Tab-separated table of C-alpha atoms in Angstrom:
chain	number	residue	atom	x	y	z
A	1	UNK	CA	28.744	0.403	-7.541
A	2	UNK	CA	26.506	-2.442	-8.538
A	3	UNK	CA	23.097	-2.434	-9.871
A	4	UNK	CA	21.792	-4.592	-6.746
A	5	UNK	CA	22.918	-1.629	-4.108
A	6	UNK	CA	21.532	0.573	-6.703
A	7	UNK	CA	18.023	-1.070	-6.460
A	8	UNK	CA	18.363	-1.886	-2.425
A	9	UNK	CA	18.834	1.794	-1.735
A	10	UNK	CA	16.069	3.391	-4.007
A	11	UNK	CA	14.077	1.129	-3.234
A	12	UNK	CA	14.654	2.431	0.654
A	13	UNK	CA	14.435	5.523	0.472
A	14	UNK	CA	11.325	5.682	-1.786
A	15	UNK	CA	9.452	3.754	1.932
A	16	UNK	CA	11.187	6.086	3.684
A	17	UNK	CA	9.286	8.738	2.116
A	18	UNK	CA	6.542	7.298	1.665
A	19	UNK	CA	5.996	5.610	5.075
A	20	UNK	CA	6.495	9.403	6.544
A	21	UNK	CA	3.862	10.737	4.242
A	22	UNK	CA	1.807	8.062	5.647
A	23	UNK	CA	2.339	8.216	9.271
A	24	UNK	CA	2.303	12.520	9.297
A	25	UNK	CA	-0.475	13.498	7.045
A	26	UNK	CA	-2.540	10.125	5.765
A	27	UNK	CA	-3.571	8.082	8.914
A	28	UNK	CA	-4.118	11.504	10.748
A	29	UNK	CA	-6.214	12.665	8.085
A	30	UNK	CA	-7.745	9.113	8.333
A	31	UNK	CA	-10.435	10.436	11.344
A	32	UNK	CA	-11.668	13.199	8.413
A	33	UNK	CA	-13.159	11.229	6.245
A	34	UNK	CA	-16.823	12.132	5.745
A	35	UNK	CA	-18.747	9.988	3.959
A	36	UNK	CA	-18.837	6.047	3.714
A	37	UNK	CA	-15.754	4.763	5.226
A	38	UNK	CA	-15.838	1.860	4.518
A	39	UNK	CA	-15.727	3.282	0.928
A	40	UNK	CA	-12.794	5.463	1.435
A	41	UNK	CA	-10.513	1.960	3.580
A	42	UNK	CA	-11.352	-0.022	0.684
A	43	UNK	CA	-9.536	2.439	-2.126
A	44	UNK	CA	-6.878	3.564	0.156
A	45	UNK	CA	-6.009	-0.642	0.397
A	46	UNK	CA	-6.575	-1.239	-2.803
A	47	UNK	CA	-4.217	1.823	-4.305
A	48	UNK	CA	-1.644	1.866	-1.564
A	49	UNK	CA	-0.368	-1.871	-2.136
A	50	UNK	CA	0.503	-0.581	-6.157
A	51	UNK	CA	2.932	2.092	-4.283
A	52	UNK	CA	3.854	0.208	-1.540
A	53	UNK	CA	4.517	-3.775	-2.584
A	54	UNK	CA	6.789	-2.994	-5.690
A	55	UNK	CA	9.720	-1.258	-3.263
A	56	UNK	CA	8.960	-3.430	-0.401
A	57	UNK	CA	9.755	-6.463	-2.641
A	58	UNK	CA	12.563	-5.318	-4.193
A	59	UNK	CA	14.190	-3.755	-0.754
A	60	UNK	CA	13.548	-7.492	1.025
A	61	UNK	CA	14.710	-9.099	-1.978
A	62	UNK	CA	18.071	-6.927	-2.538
A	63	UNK	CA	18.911	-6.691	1.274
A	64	UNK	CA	18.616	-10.774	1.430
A	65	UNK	CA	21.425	-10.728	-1.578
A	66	UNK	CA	23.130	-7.805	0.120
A	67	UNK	CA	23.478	-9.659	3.763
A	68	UNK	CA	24.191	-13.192	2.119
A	69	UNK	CA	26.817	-12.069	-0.294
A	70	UNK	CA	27.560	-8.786	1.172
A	71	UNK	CA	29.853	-6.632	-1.853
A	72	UNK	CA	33.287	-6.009	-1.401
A	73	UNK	CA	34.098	-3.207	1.224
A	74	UNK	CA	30.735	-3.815	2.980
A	75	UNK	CA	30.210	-4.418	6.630
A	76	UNK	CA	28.424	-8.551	7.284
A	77	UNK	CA	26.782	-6.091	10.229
A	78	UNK	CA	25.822	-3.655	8.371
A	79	UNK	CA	23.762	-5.773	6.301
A	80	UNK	CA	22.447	-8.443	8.788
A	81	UNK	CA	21.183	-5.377	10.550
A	82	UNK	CA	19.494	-4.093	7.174
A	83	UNK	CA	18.333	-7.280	6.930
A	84	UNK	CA	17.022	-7.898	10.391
A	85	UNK	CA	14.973	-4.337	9.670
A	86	UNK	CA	13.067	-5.373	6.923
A	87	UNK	CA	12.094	-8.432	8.426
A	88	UNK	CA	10.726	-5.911	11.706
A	89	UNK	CA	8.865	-4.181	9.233
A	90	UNK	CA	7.185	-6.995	7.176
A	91	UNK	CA	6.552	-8.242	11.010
A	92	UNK	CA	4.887	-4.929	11.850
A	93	UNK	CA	3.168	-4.770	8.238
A	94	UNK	CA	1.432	-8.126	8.892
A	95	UNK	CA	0.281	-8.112	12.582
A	96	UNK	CA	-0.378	-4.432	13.560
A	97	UNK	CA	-0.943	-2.676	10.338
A	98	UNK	CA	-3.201	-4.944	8.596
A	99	UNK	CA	-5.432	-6.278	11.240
A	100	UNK	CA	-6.151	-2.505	11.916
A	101	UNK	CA	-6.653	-1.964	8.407
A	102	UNK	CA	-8.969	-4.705	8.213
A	103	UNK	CA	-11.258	-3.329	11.083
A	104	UNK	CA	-11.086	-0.248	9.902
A	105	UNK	CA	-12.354	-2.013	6.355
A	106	UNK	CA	-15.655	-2.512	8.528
A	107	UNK	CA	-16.240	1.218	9.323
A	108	UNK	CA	-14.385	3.793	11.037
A	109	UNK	CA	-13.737	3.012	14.302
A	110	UNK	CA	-12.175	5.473	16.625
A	111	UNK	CA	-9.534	2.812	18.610
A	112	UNK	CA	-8.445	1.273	15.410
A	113	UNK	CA	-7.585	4.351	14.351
A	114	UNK	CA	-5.921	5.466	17.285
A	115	UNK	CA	-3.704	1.596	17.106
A	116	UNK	CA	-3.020	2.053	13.362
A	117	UNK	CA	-1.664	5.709	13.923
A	118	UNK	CA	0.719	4.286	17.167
A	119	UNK	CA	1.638	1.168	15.852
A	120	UNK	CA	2.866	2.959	12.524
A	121	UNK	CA	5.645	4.302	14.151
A	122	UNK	CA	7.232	1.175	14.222
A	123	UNK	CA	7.918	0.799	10.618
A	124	UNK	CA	8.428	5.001	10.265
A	125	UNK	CA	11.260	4.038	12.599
A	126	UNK	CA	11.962	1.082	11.507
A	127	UNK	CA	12.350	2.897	8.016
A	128	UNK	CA	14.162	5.507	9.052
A	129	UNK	CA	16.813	3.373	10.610
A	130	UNK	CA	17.225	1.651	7.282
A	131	UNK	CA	16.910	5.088	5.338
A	132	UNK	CA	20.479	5.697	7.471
A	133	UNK	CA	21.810	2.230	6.539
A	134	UNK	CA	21.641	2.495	2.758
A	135	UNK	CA	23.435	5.932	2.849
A	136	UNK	CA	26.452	4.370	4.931
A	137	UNK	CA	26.113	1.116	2.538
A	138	UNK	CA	26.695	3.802	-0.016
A	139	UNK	CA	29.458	4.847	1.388
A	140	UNK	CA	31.217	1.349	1.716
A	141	UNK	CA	30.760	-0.341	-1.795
A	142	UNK	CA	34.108	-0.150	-3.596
């Protein structure tokens, strides 16, 4: 098994658990924040992107290798679809999670809240799906 599928999958299934983290217990707990929230959006931005951009890069940049060069034994489909994913999530990253982040940046506000927490569930799907993917990748690299 090579390095790249390696990389592609860990890099997976470390958003996988984190975007469920995120989506159950983090954004929920988002509406208890007492104090200056403005405060609080700023460091949770700030912190998140150092666990969050490392895997995202390396999971866009191993499942582009992966779906133009798929390895031997390795469904084209398989990894299109993995592909096609990833590009759904950076889609859902850019215009649903950060313009509510960026409102929310301004001061808790109850409806950007309530968007951030629904619209989430795109990528904890969207993850999840992909979390699936990897294993049967796994499975198919000779």
């Amino acid at each position: 098994m090579t390095g790249l599928v390696l990389a592609h999958a860990a890099a997976t299934l470390v958003m996988v658990g984190v975007i469920w983290i995120v989506q159950v217990v983090h954004y929920p707990l988002f509406a208890q924040v007492d104090g200056d929230f403005r405060v609080y959006a700023d460091g949770h931005s700030r912190r998140i992107t150092w666990v969050v951009a490392p895997p995202m890069l390396v999971e866009a940049g191993t499942g582009l290798a992966i779906a133009i060069r798929p390895p031997d034994g390795v469904s084209p489909t398989l990894a299109w679809t993995g592909l096609a994913l990833i590009g759904v999530l950076w889609l859902s990253t850019a215009l649903l999670q950060v313009p509510e982040h960026q409102r929310l940046g301004r001061g808790f506000d109850a409806q950007a809240h309530r968007r951030l927490v629904l619209g989430n569930w795109v990528r904890t799907v969207a993850w999840s799906a992909r979390g699936v993917l990897v294993l049967l990748l796994l499975t198919q690299v000779r």
